[in-house]
PDB file of N, CA and C in Angstrom:
ATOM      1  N   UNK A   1       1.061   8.155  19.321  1.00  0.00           N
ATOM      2  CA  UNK A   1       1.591   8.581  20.582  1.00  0.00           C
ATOM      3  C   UNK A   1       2.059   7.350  21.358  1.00  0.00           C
ATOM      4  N   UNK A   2       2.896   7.803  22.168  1.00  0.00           N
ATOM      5  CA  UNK A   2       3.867   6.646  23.020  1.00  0.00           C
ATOM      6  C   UNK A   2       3.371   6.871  24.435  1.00  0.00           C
ATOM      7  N   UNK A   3       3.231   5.547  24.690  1.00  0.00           N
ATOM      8  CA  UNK A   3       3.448   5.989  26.467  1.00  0.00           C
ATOM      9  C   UNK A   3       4.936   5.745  27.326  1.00  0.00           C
ATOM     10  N   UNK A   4       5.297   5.809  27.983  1.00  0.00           N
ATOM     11  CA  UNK A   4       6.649   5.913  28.992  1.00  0.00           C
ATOM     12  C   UNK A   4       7.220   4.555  28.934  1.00  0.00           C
ATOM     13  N   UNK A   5       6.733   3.359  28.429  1.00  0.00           N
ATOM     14  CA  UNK A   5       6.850   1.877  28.157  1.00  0.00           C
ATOM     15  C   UNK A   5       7.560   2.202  26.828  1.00  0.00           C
ATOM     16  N   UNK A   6       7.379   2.906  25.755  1.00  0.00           N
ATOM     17  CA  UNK A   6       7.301   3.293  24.289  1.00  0.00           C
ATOM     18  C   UNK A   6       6.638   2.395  23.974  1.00  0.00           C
ATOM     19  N   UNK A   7       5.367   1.887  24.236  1.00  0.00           N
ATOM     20  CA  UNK A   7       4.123   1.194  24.030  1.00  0.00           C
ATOM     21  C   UNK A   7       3.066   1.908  22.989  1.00  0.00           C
ATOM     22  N   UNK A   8       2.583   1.793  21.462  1.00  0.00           N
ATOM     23  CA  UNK A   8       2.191   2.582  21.039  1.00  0.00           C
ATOM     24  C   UNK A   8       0.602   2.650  21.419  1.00  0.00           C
ATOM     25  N   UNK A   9       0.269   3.850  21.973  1.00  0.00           N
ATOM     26  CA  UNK A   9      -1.112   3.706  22.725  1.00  0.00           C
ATOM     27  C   UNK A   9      -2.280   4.277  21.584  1.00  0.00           C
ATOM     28  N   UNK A  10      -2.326   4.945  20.448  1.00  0.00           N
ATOM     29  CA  UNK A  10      -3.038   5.678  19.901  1.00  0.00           C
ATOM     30  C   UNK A  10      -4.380   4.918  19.110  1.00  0.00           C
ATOM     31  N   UNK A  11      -5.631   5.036  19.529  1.00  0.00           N
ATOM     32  CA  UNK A  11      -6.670   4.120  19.190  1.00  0.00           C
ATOM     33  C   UNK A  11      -6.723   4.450  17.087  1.00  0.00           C
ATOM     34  N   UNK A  12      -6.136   5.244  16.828  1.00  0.00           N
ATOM     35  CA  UNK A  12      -6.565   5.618  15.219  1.00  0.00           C
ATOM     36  C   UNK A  12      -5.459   5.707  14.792  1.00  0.00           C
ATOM     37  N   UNK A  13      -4.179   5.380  13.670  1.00  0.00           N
ATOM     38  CA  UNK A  13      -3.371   5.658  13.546  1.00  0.00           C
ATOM     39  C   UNK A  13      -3.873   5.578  11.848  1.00  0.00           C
ATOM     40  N   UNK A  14      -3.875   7.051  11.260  1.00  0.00           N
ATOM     41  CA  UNK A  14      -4.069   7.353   9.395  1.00  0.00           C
ATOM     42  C   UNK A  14      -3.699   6.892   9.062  1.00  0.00           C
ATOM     43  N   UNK A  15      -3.529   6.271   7.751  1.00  0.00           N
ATOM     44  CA  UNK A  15      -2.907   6.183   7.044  1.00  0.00           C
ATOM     45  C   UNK A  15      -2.571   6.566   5.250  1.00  0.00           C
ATOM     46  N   UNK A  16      -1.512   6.682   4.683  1.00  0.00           N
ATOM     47  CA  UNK A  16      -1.562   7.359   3.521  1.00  0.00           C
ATOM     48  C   UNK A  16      -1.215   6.678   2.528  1.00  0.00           C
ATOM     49  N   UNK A  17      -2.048   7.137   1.366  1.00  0.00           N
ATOM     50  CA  UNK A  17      -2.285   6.527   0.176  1.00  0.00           C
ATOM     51  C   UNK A  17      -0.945   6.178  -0.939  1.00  0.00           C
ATOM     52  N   UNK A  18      -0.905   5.202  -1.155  1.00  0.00           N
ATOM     53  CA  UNK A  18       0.431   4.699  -1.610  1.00  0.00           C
ATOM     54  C   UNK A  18       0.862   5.432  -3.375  1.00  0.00           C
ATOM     55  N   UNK A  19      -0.077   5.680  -3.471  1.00  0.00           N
ATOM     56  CA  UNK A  19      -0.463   6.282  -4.728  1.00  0.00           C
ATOM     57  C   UNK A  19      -0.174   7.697  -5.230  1.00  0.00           C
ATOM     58  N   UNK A  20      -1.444   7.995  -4.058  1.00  0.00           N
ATOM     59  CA  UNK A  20      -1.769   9.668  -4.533  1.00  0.00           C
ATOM     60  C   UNK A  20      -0.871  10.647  -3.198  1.00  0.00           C
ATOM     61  N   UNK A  21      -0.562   9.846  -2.120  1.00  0.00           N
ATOM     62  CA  UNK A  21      -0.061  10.306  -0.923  1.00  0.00           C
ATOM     63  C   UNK A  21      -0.777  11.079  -0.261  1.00  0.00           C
ATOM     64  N   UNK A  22      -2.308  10.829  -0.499  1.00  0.00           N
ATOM     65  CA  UNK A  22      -3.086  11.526   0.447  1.00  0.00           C
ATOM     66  C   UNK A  22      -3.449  10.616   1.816  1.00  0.00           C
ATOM     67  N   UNK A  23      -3.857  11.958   2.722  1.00  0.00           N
ATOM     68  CA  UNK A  23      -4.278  10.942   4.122  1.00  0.00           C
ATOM     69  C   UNK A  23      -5.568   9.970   3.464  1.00  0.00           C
ATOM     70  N   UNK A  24      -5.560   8.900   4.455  1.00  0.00           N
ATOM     71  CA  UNK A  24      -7.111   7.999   4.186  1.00  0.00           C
ATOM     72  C   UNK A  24      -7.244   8.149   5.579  1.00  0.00           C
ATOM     73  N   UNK A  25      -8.503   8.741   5.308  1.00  0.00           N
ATOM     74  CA  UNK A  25      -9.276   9.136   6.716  1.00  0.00           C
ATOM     75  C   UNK A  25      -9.721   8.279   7.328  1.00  0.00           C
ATOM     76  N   UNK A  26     -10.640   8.191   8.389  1.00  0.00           N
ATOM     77  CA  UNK A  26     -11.365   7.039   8.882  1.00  0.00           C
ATOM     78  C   UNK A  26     -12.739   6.912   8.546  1.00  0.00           C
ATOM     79  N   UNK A  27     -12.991   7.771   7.633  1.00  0.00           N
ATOM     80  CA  UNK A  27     -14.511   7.432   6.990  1.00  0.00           C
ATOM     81  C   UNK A  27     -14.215   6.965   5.433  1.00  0.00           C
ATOM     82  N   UNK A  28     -13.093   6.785   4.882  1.00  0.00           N
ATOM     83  CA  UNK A  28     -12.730   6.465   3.805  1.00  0.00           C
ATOM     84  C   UNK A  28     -13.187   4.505   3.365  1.00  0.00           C
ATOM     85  N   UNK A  29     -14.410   4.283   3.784  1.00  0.00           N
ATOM     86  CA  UNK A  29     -14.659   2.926   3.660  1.00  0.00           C
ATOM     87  C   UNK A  29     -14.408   2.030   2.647  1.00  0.00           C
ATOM     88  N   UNK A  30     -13.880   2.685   1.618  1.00  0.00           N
ATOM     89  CA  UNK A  30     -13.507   2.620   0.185  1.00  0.00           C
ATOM     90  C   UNK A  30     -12.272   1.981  -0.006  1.00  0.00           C
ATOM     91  N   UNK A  31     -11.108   2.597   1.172  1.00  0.00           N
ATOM     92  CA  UNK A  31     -10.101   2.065   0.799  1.00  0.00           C
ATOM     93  C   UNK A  31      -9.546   1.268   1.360  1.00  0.00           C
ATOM     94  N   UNK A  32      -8.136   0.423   0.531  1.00  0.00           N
ATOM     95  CA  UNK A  32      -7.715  -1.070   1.087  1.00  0.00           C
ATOM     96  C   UNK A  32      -6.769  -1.127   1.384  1.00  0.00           C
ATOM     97  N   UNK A  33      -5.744  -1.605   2.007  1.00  0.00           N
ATOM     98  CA  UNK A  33      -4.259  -1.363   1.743  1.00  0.00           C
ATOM     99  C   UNK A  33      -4.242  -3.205   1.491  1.00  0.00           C
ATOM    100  N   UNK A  34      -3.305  -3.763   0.325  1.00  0.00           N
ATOM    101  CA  UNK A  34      -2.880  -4.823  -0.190  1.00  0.00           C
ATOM    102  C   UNK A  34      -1.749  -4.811   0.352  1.00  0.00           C
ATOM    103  N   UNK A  35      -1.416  -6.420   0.639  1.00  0.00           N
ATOM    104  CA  UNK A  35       0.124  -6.820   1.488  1.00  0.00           C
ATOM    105  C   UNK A  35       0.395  -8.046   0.097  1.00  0.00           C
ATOM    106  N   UNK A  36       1.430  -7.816  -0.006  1.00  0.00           N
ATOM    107  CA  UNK A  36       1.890  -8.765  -0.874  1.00  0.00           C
ATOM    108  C   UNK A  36       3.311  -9.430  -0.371  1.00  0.00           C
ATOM    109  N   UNK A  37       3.012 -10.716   0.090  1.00  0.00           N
ATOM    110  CA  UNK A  37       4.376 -11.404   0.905  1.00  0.00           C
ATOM    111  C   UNK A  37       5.628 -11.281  -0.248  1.00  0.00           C
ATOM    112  N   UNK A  38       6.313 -11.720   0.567  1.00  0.00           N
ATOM    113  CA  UNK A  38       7.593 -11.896   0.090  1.00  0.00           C
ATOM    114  C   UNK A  38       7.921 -13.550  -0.122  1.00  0.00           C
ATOM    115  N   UNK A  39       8.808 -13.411  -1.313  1.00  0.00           N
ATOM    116  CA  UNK A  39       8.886 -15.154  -1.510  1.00  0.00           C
ATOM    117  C   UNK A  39      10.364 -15.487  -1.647  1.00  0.00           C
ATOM    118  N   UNK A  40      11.261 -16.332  -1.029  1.00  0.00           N
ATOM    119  CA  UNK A  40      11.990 -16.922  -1.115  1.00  0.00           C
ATOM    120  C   UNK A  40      12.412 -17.500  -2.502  1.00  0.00           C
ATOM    121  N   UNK A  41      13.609 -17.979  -2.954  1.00  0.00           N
ATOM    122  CA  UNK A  41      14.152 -18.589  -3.888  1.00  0.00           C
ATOM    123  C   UNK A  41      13.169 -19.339  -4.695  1.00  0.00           C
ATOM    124  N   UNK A  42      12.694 -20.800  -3.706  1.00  0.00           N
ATOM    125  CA  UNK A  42      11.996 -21.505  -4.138  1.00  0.00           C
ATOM    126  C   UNK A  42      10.387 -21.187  -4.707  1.00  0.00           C
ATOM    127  N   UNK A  43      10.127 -20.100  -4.075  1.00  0.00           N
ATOM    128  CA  UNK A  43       9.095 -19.368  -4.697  1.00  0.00           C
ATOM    129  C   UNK A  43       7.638 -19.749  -2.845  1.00  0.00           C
ATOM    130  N   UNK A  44       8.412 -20.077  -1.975  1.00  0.00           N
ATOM    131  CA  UNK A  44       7.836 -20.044  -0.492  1.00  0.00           C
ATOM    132  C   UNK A  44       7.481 -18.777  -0.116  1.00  0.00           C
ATOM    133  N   UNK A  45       6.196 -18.097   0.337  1.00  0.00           N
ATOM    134  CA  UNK A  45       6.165 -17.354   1.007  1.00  0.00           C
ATOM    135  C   UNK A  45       6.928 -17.206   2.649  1.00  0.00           C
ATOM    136  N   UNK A  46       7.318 -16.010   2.509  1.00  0.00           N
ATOM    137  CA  UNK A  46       7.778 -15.556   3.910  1.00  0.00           C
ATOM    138  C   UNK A  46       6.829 -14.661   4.553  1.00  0.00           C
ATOM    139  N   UNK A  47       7.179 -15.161   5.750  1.00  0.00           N
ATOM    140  CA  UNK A  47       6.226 -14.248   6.815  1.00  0.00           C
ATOM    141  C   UNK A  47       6.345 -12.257   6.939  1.00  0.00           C
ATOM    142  N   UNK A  48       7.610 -12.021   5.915  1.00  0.00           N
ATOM    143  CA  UNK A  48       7.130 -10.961   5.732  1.00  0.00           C
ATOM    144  C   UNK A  48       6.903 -10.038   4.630  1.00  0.00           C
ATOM    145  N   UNK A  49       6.371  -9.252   3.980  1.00  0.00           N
ATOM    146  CA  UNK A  49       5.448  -8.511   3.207  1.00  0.00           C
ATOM    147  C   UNK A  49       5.702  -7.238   2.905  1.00  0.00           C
ATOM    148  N   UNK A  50       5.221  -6.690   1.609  1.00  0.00           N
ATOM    149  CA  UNK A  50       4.815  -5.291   1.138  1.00  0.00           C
ATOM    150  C   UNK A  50       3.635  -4.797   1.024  1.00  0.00           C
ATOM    151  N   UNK A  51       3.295  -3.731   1.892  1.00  0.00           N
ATOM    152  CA  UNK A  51       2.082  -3.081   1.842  1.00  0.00           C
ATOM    153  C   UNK A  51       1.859  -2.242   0.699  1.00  0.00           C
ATOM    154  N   UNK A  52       0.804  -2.217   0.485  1.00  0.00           N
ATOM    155  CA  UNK A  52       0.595  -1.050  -0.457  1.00  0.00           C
ATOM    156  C   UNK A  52      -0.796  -0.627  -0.418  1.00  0.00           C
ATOM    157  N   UNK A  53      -1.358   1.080   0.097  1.00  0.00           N
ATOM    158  CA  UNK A  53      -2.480   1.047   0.770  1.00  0.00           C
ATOM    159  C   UNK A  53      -3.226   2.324  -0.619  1.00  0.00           C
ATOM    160  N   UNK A  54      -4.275   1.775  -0.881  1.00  0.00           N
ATOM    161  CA  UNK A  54      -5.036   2.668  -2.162  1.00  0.00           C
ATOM    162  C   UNK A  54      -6.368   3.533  -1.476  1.00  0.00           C
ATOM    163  N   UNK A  55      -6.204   4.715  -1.548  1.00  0.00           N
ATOM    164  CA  UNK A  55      -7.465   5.264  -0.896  1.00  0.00           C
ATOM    165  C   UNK A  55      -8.527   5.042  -2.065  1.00  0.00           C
ATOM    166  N   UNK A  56     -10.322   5.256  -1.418  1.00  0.00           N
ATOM    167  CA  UNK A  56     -11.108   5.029  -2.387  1.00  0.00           C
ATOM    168  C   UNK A  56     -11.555   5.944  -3.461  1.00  0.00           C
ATOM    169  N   UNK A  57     -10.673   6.637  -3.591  1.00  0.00           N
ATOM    170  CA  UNK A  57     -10.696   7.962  -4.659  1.00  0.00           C
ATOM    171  C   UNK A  57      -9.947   7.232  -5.883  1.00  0.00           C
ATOM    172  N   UNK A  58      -9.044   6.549  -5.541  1.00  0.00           N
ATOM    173  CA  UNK A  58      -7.950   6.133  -6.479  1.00  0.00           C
ATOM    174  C   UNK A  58      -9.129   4.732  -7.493  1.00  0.00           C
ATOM    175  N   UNK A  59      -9.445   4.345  -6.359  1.00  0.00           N
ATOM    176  CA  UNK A  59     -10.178   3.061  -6.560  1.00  0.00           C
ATOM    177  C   UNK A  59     -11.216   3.251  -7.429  1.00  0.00           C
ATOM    178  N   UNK A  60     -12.432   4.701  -6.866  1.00  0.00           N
ATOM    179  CA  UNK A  60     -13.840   4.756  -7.606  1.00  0.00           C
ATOM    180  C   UNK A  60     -13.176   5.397  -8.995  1.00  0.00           C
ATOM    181  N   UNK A  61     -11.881   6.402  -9.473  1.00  0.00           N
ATOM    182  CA  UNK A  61     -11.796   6.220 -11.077  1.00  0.00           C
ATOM    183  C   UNK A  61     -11.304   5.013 -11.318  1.00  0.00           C
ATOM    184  N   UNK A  62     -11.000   3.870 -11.597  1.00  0.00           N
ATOM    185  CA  UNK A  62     -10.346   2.797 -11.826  1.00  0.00           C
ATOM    186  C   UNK A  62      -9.318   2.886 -11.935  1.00  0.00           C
ATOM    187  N   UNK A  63      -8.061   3.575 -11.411  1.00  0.00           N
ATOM    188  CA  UNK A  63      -6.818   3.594 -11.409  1.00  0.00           C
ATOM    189  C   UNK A  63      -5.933   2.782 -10.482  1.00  0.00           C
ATOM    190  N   UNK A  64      -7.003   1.725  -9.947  1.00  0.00           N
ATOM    191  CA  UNK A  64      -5.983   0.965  -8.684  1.00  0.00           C
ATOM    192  C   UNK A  64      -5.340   0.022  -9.533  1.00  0.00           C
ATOM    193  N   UNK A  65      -5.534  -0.407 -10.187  1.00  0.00           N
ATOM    194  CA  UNK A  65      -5.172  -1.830 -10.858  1.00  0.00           C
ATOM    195  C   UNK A  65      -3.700  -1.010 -11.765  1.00  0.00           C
ATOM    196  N   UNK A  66      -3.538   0.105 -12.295  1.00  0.00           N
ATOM    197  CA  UNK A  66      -2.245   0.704 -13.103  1.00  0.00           C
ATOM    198  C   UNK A  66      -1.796   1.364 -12.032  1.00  0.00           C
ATOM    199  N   UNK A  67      -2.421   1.781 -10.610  1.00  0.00           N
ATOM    200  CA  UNK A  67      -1.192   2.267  -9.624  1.00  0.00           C
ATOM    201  C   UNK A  67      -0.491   1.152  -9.087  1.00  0.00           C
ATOM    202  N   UNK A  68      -1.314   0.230  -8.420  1.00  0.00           N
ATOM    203  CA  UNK A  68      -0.670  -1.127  -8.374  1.00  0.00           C
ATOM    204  C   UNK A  68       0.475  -1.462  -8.708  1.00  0.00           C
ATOM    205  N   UNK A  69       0.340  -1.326 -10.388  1.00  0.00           N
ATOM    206  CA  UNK A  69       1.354  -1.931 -11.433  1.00  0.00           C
ATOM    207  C   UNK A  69       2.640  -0.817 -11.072  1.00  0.00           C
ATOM    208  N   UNK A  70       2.643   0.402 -11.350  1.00  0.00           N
ATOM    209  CA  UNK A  70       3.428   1.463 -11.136  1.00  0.00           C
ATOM    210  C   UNK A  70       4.278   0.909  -9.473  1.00  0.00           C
ATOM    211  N   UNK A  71       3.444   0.664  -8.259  1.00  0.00           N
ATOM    212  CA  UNK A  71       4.144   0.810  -7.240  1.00  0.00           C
ATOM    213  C   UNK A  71       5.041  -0.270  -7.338  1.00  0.00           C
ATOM    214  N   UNK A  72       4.229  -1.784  -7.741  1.00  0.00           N
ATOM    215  CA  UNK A  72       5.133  -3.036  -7.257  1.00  0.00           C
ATOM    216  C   UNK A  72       6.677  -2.728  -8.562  1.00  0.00           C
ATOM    217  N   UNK A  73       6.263  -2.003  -9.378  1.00  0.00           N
ATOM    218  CA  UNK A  73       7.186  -2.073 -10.424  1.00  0.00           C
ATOM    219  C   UNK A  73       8.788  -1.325  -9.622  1.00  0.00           C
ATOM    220  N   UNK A  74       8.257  -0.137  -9.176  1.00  0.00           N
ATOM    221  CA  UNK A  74       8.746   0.300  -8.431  1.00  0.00           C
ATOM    222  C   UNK A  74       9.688  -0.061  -7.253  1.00  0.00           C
ATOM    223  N   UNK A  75       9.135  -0.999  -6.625  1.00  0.00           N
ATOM    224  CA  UNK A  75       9.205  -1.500  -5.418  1.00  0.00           C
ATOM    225  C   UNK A  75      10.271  -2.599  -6.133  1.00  0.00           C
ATOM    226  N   UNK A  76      10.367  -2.998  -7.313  1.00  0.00           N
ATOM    227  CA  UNK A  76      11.154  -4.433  -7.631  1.00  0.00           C
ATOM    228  C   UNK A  76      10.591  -5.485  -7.489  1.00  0.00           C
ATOM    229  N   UNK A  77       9.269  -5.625  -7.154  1.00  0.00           N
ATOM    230  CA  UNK A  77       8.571  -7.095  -6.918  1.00  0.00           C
ATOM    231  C   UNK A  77       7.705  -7.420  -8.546  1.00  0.00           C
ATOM    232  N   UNK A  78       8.001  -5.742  -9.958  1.00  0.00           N
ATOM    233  CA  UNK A  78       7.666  -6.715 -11.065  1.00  0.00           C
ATOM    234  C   UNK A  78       8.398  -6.115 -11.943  1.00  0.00           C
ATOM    235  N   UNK A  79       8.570  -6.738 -13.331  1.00  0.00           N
ATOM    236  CA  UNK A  79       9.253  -6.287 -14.548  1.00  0.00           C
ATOM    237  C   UNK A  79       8.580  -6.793 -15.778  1.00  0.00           C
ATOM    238  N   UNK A  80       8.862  -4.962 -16.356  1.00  0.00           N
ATOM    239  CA  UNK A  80       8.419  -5.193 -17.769  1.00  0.00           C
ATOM    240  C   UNK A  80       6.728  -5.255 -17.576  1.00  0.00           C
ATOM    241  N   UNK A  81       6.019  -4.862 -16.616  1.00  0.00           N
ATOM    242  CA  UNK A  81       4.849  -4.601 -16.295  1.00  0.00           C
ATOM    243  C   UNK A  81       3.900  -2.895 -17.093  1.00  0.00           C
ATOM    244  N   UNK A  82       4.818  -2.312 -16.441  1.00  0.00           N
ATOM    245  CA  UNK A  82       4.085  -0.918 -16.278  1.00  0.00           C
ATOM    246  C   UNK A  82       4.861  -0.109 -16.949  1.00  0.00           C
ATOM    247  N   UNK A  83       4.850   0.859 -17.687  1.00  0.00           N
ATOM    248  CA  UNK A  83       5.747   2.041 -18.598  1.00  0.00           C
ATOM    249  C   UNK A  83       4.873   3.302 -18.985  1.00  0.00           C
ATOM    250  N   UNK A  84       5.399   4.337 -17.945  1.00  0.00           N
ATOM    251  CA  UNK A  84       5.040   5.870 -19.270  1.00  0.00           C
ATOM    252  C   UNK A  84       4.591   5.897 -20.191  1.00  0.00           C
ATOM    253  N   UNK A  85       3.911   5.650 -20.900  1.00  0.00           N
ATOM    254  CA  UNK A  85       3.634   5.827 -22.150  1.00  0.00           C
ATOM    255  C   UNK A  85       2.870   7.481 -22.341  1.00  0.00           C
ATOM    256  N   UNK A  86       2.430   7.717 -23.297  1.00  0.00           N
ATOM    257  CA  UNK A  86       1.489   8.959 -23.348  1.00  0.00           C
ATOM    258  C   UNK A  86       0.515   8.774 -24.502  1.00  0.00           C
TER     259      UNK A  86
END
């Protein structure tokens, strides 16, 4: 919520799972959201970043580490990482 400033006033703002696209609640103590900067040519971090937020459902089966792989693959920050298989 906004106030009349468009100041964002809201003490809790959810957030959702990068993964599974579920809400992460506020008792979800489990889960993390990972920022992974952005790097310049030279291989310099820049001050700005990709989030990527895993609720702890994703986490307690061990699937964070292959959603991970799936999102950044996704996202273009990896290659030749992650593939469909069956």
């Amino acid at each position: 919520m906004e106030n009349d400033q468009g100041i964002l006033v809201d003490l809790y703002v959810p957030r959702k799972c990068a993964a599974t696209s579920r809400l992460i609640t506020a008792k979800d103590h489990a889960s993390v959201q990972i920022n992974i900067a952005d790097v310049d040519a030279e291989g310099r971090a820049l001050p700005t970043y990709t989030a990527f937020a895993l609720c702890g459902q994703v986490r307690s089966q061990g699937e964070s580490d292959d959603s991970l792989n799936r999102l950044a693959t996704k996202a273009g920050l990896l290659r030749n990482v992650w593939s469909a298989q069956k």
